[in-house]
Amino acid sequence: MEFSHIQGLDEEFVLHTYSRFKVAFTHGENATLYDTQNRDYIDFGSGIGVVSVGHNNPKLTQAITKQAAKLLHTSNLYHIQNQAALAHNLITLYRDNAPLPMRTFFANSGAEANECAIKIARKYGKQRNAYKIITLDSSFHGRTITSLKATAQEKMHEHFGPFPDGFVYAKDVSDIYNLIDSSTCAVLLELVQGEGGVCPLDKTQIQALASHLKQKQILLMIDEVQSGIYRCGEIFASKVYGISPEVITTAKGLGGGVPIGAVLTTLTDIFAPSDHGSTFGGNALSCAAGLCVLEILSQMHENGTLKETISYFDTKLDSLVAAFPQIFSHKVGLGLMCGIHTQNPNLLPNIVESALNQGVLVLKSGKGVLRLLPPLSINKDEIDLGFSRLESALKTL
């Protein structure tokens, strides 16, 4: 299909909720995408952190195809083999830093996972009439009414109120202590804010906060929708930080492109049947994808490939910042969740557009941060070519 036809159909029949770039992709291979003109692009965005094992990964394609030929969906009224296996694998891979028993709930997205976490927190606090959940300024937790209210960005709340009560926003980690009172049931944080500038929170501060919340019997809930599934070098960024939250949410990279979300919690008996649910969550197809993704990435983690890729990408980032001091001030991020602060935030849209024109896909975050989320499977040749094209784009500004 010609691009002009795709664009025309989109304009006429799809709600205008996205400001789209004028390109449509037809196929890909690892970190390389091809558009309707068969022009290639190096993908430093991976579908906003989703395509964790690359485009057209043969193992993932085979796993999805094999499962689709057998069974797609039965509903959660019945036991689901892949769901049980994926829950086991997620918890087993994480358990070194979470010795307590854990259980998992599967959803279809990060927003749904965070909705589940919020319900866990509310039920946990109900006995002592504690309902308040503290989140951080510039956070992002989803676009449903409740997860949007948990998102501490007032500009995103316009038009959609009234919202559920019980969310308060801390200016920074130290401010959380000031907001805790008898009605507080949980604190919900991103350890690296995906939409808020890709800046990791201070590890010492987070460890101290985790200890304080345990003493107060307040839940620590970590939103790892973007930072999880080895994006930051470990299966969860929580492991990098050396903390054991009562609740972890994740999504994006878990399915490698197949929609799936998950909640892991140490509150193993918090829900009773009918307290929560999902028609599609954790079905045979999405969990087959999740099982395959975890197998691929855990092997990359164990054999050192992931660590090597992170180091190589980080070196290229250093070189880019050093080569363009008039454009960039410094890099931020953790693992392959990377950002570069621009000297002039108004220049960021031009950088993204110019990069696209040169054949490399990059993202925006926060106020003037260029965000890079390559597939975790990206190879050195793709990294080299992507940075070469990005340099060419920057030289045109």
mmCIF file of N, CA, C and O in Angstrom, residues 140-180:
data_model
loop_
_atom_site.group_PDB
_atom_site.id
_atom_site.type_symbol
_atom_site.label_atom_id
_atom_site.label_comp_id
_atom_site.label_asym_id
_atom_site.label_seq_id
_atom_site.Cartn_x
_atom_site.Cartn_y
_atom_site.Cartn_z
ATOM 1 N N PHE A 140 4.914 9.421 35.110
ATOM 2 C CA PHE A 140 3.921 8.997 34.129
ATOM 3 C C PHE A 140 3.545 7.556 34.429
ATOM 4 O O PHE A 140 4.392 6.669 34.422
ATOM 5 N N HIS A 141 2.251 7.329 34.688
ATOM 6 C CA HIS A 141 1.796 5.995 35.089
ATOM 7 C C HIS A 141 0.669 5.454 34.214
ATOM 8 O O HIS A 141 0.149 4.376 34.499
ATOM 9 N N GLY A 142 0.275 6.182 33.157
ATOM 10 C CA GLY A 142 -0.739 5.653 32.258
ATOM 11 C C GLY A 142 -1.778 6.688 31.877
ATOM 12 O O GLY A 142 -1.767 7.818 32.373
ATOM 13 N N ARG A 143 -2.714 6.271 31.010
ATOM 14 C CA ARG A 143 -3.698 7.204 30.464
ATOM 15 C C ARG A 143 -5.146 6.852 30.801
ATOM 16 O O ARG A 143 -6.060 7.491 30.294
ATOM 17 N N THR A 144 -5.374 5.824 31.611
ATOM 18 C CA THR A 144 -6.728 5.618 32.128
ATOM 19 C C THR A 144 -7.015 6.724 33.131
ATOM 20 O O THR A 144 -6.102 7.425 33.582
ATOM 21 N N ILE A 145 -8.258 6.892 33.510
ATOM 22 C CA ILE A 145 -8.595 7.997 34.413
ATOM 23 C C ILE A 145 -7.805 7.922 35.725
ATOM 24 O O ILE A 145 -7.273 8.929 36.204
ATOM 25 N N THR A 146 -7.691 6.737 36.307
ATOM 26 C CA THR A 146 -7.011 6.619 37.588
ATOM 27 C C THR A 146 -5.495 6.696 37.440
ATOM 28 O O THR A 146 -4.833 7.401 38.205
ATOM 29 N N SER A 147 -4.934 5.977 36.465
ATOM 30 C CA SER A 147 -3.482 6.040 36.299
ATOM 31 C C SER A 147 -3.044 7.422 35.816
ATOM 32 O O SER A 147 -1.923 7.857 36.094
ATOM 33 N N LEU A 148 -3.923 8.128 35.116
ATOM 34 C CA LEU A 148 -3.627 9.493 34.696
ATOM 35 C C LEU A 148 -3.579 10.423 35.899
ATOM 36 O O LEU A 148 -2.733 11.317 35.982
ATOM 37 N N LYS A 149 -4.490 10.214 36.852
ATOM 38 C CA LYS A 149 -4.463 11.012 38.077
ATOM 39 C C LYS A 149 -3.225 10.696 38.912
ATOM 40 O O LYS A 149 -2.675 11.571 39.572
ATOM 41 N N ALA A 150 -2.753 9.446 38.851
ATOM 42 C CA ALA A 150 -1.512 9.091 39.543
ATOM 43 C C ALA A 150 -0.311 9.769 38.892
ATOM 44 O O ALA A 150 0.719 9.966 39.528
ATOM 45 N N THR A 151 -0.444 10.122 37.626
ATOM 46 C CA THR A 151 0.607 10.818 36.888
ATOM 47 C C THR A 151 0.688 12.267 37.364
ATOM 48 O O THR A 151 -0.269 13.026 37.221
ATOM 49 N N ALA A 152 1.808 12.644 37.911
ATOM 50 C CA ALA A 152 1.957 13.976 38.504
ATOM 51 C C ALA A 152 2.378 14.997 37.462
ATOM 52 O O ALA A 152 3.467 15.584 37.520
ATOM 53 N N GLN A 153 1.521 15.195 36.472
ATOM 54 C CA GLN A 153 1.719 16.218 35.455
ATOM 55 C C GLN A 153 0.370 16.888 35.204
ATOM 56 O O GLN A 153 -0.480 16.340 34.507
ATOM 57 N N GLU A 154 0.188 18.047 35.781
ATOM 58 C CA GLU A 154 -1.105 18.728 35.717
ATOM 59 C C GLU A 154 -1.559 18.998 34.285
ATOM 60 O O GLU A 154 -2.748 18.978 33.983
ATOM 61 N N LYS A 155 -0.612 19.220 33.380
ATOM 62 C CA LYS A 155 -0.970 19.524 31.991
ATOM 63 C C LYS A 155 -1.717 18.359 31.347
ATOM 64 O O LYS A 155 -2.494 18.548 30.400
ATOM 65 N N MET A 156 -1.519 17.153 31.857
ATOM 66 C CA MET A 156 -2.176 15.982 31.284
ATOM 67 C C MET A 156 -3.564 15.744 31.872
ATOM 68 O O MET A 156 -4.301 14.877 31.404
ATOM 69 N N HIS A 157 -3.930 16.510 32.906
ATOM 70 C CA HIS A 157 -5.221 16.312 33.575
ATOM 71 C C HIS A 157 -6.338 17.166 32.979
ATOM 72 O O HIS A 157 -7.513 16.939 33.260
ATOM 73 N N GLU A 158 -5.947 18.138 32.166
ATOM 74 C CA GLU A 158 -6.932 19.052 31.587
ATOM 75 C C GLU A 158 -7.959 18.286 30.755
ATOM 76 O O GLU A 158 -7.614 17.372 30.014
ATOM 77 N N HIS A 159 -9.214 18.640 30.909
ATOM 78 C CA HIS A 159 -10.359 18.104 30.157
ATOM 79 C C HIS A 159 -10.975 16.834 30.762
ATOM 80 O O HIS A 159 -12.108 16.499 30.419
ATOM 81 N N PHE A 160 -10.237 16.105 31.630
ATOM 82 C CA PHE A 160 -10.669 14.747 31.938
ATOM 83 C C PHE A 160 -11.189 14.533 33.357
ATOM 84 O O PHE A 160 -11.486 13.412 33.737
ATOM 85 N N GLY A 161 -11.303 15.600 34.130
ATOM 86 C CA GLY A 161 -11.838 15.468 35.481
ATOM 87 C C GLY A 161 -13.351 15.350 35.489
ATOM 88 O O GLY A 161 -13.999 15.518 34.445
ATOM 89 N N PRO A 162 -13.956 15.045 36.638
ATOM 90 C CA PRO A 162 -13.288 14.840 37.929
ATOM 91 C C PRO A 162 -12.571 13.500 38.012
ATOM 92 O O PRO A 162 -12.990 12.526 37.395
ATOM 93 N N PHE A 163 -11.500 13.503 38.801
ATOM 94 C CA PHE A 163 -10.680 12.306 38.955
ATOM 95 C C PHE A 163 -10.927 11.647 40.308
ATOM 96 O O PHE A 163 -11.441 12.275 41.238
ATOM 97 N N PRO A 164 -10.522 10.376 40.462
ATOM 98 C CA PRO A 164 -10.565 9.736 41.776
ATOM 99 C C PRO A 164 -9.694 10.494 42.771
ATOM 100 O O PRO A 164 -8.631 11.013 42.411
ATOM 101 N N ASP A 165 -10.117 10.560 44.000
ATOM 102 C CA ASP A 165 -9.348 11.230 45.052
ATOM 103 C C ASP A 165 -8.210 10.338 45.540
ATOM 104 O O ASP A 165 -8.154 9.148 45.243
ATOM 105 N N GLY A 166 -7.316 10.940 46.301
ATOM 106 C CA GLY A 166 -6.340 10.141 47.039
ATOM 107 C C GLY A 166 -4.939 10.122 46.478
ATOM 108 O O GLY A 166 -4.108 9.349 46.955
ATOM 109 N N PHE A 167 -4.643 10.966 45.494
ATOM 110 C CA PHE A 167 -3.286 11.031 44.958
ATOM 111 C C PHE A 167 -2.658 12.373 45.316
ATOM 112 O O PHE A 167 -3.266 13.421 45.139
ATOM 113 N N VAL A 168 -1.439 12.320 45.832
ATOM 114 C CA VAL A 168 -0.702 13.548 46.161
ATOM 115 C C VAL A 168 0.678 13.450 45.532
ATOM 116 O O VAL A 168 1.230 12.354 45.360
ATOM 117 N N TYR A 169 1.251 14.602 45.200
ATOM 118 C CA TYR A 169 2.474 14.642 44.403
ATOM 119 C C TYR A 169 3.628 15.257 45.193
ATOM 120 O O TYR A 169 3.511 16.366 45.722
ATOM 121 N N ALA A 170 4.717 14.518 45.244
ATOM 122 C CA ALA A 170 5.926 15.004 45.907
ATOM 123 C C ALA A 170 6.833 15.681 44.894
ATOM 124 O O ALA A 170 6.951 15.231 43.751
ATOM 125 N N LYS A 171 7.497 16.759 45.329
ATOM 126 C CA LYS A 171 8.401 17.486 44.433
ATOM 127 C C LYS A 171 9.632 16.645 44.097
ATOM 128 O O LYS A 171 10.154 16.702 42.993
ATOM 129 N N ASP A 172 10.105 15.870 45.071
ATOM 130 C CA ASP A 172 11.253 14.992 44.889
ATOM 131 C C ASP A 172 11.191 13.906 45.956
ATOM 132 O O ASP A 172 10.242 13.856 46.757
ATOM 133 N N VAL A 173 12.187 13.050 46.001
ATOM 134 C CA VAL A 173 12.163 11.920 46.937
ATOM 135 C C VAL A 173 12.128 12.398 48.382
ATOM 136 O O VAL A 173 11.387 11.864 49.213
ATOM 137 N N SER A 174 12.901 13.424 48.713
ATOM 138 C CA SER A 174 12.933 13.915 50.096
ATOM 139 C C SER A 174 11.594 14.496 50.518
ATOM 140 O O SER A 174 11.237 14.461 51.711
ATOM 141 N N ASP A 175 10.822 15.003 49.565
ATOM 142 C CA ASP A 175 9.519 15.590 49.880
ATOM 143 C C ASP A 175 8.473 14.531 50.229
ATOM 144 O O ASP A 175 7.455 14.843 50.848
ATOM 145 N N ILE A 176 8.731 13.293 49.838
ATOM 146 C CA ILE A 176 7.768 12.215 50.142
ATOM 147 C C ILE A 176 7.544 12.106 51.650
ATOM 148 O O ILE A 176 6.407 11.922 52.105
ATOM 149 N N TYR A 177 8.611 12.241 52.420
ATOM 150 C CA TYR A 177 8.499 12.127 53.881
ATOM 151 C C TYR A 177 7.519 13.157 54.439
ATOM 152 O O TYR A 177 6.791 12.878 55.394
ATOM 153 N N ASN A 178 7.502 14.357 53.849
ATOM 154 C CA ASN A 178 6.635 15.428 54.332
ATOM 155 C C ASN A 178 5.159 15.137 54.078
ATOM 156 O O ASN A 178 4.290 15.691 54.752
ATOM 157 N N LEU A 179 4.882 14.285 53.084
ATOM 158 C CA LEU A 179 3.498 14.024 52.680
ATOM 159 C C LEU A 179 2.904 12.782 53.337
ATOM 160 O O LEU A 179 1.703 12.548 53.247
ATOM 161 N N ILE A 180 3.746 11.989 53.987
ATOM 162 C CA ILE A 180 3.258 10.767 54.636
ATOM 163 C C ILE A 180 2.459 11.120 55.883
ATOM 164 O O ILE A 180 2.893 11.912 56.724
#
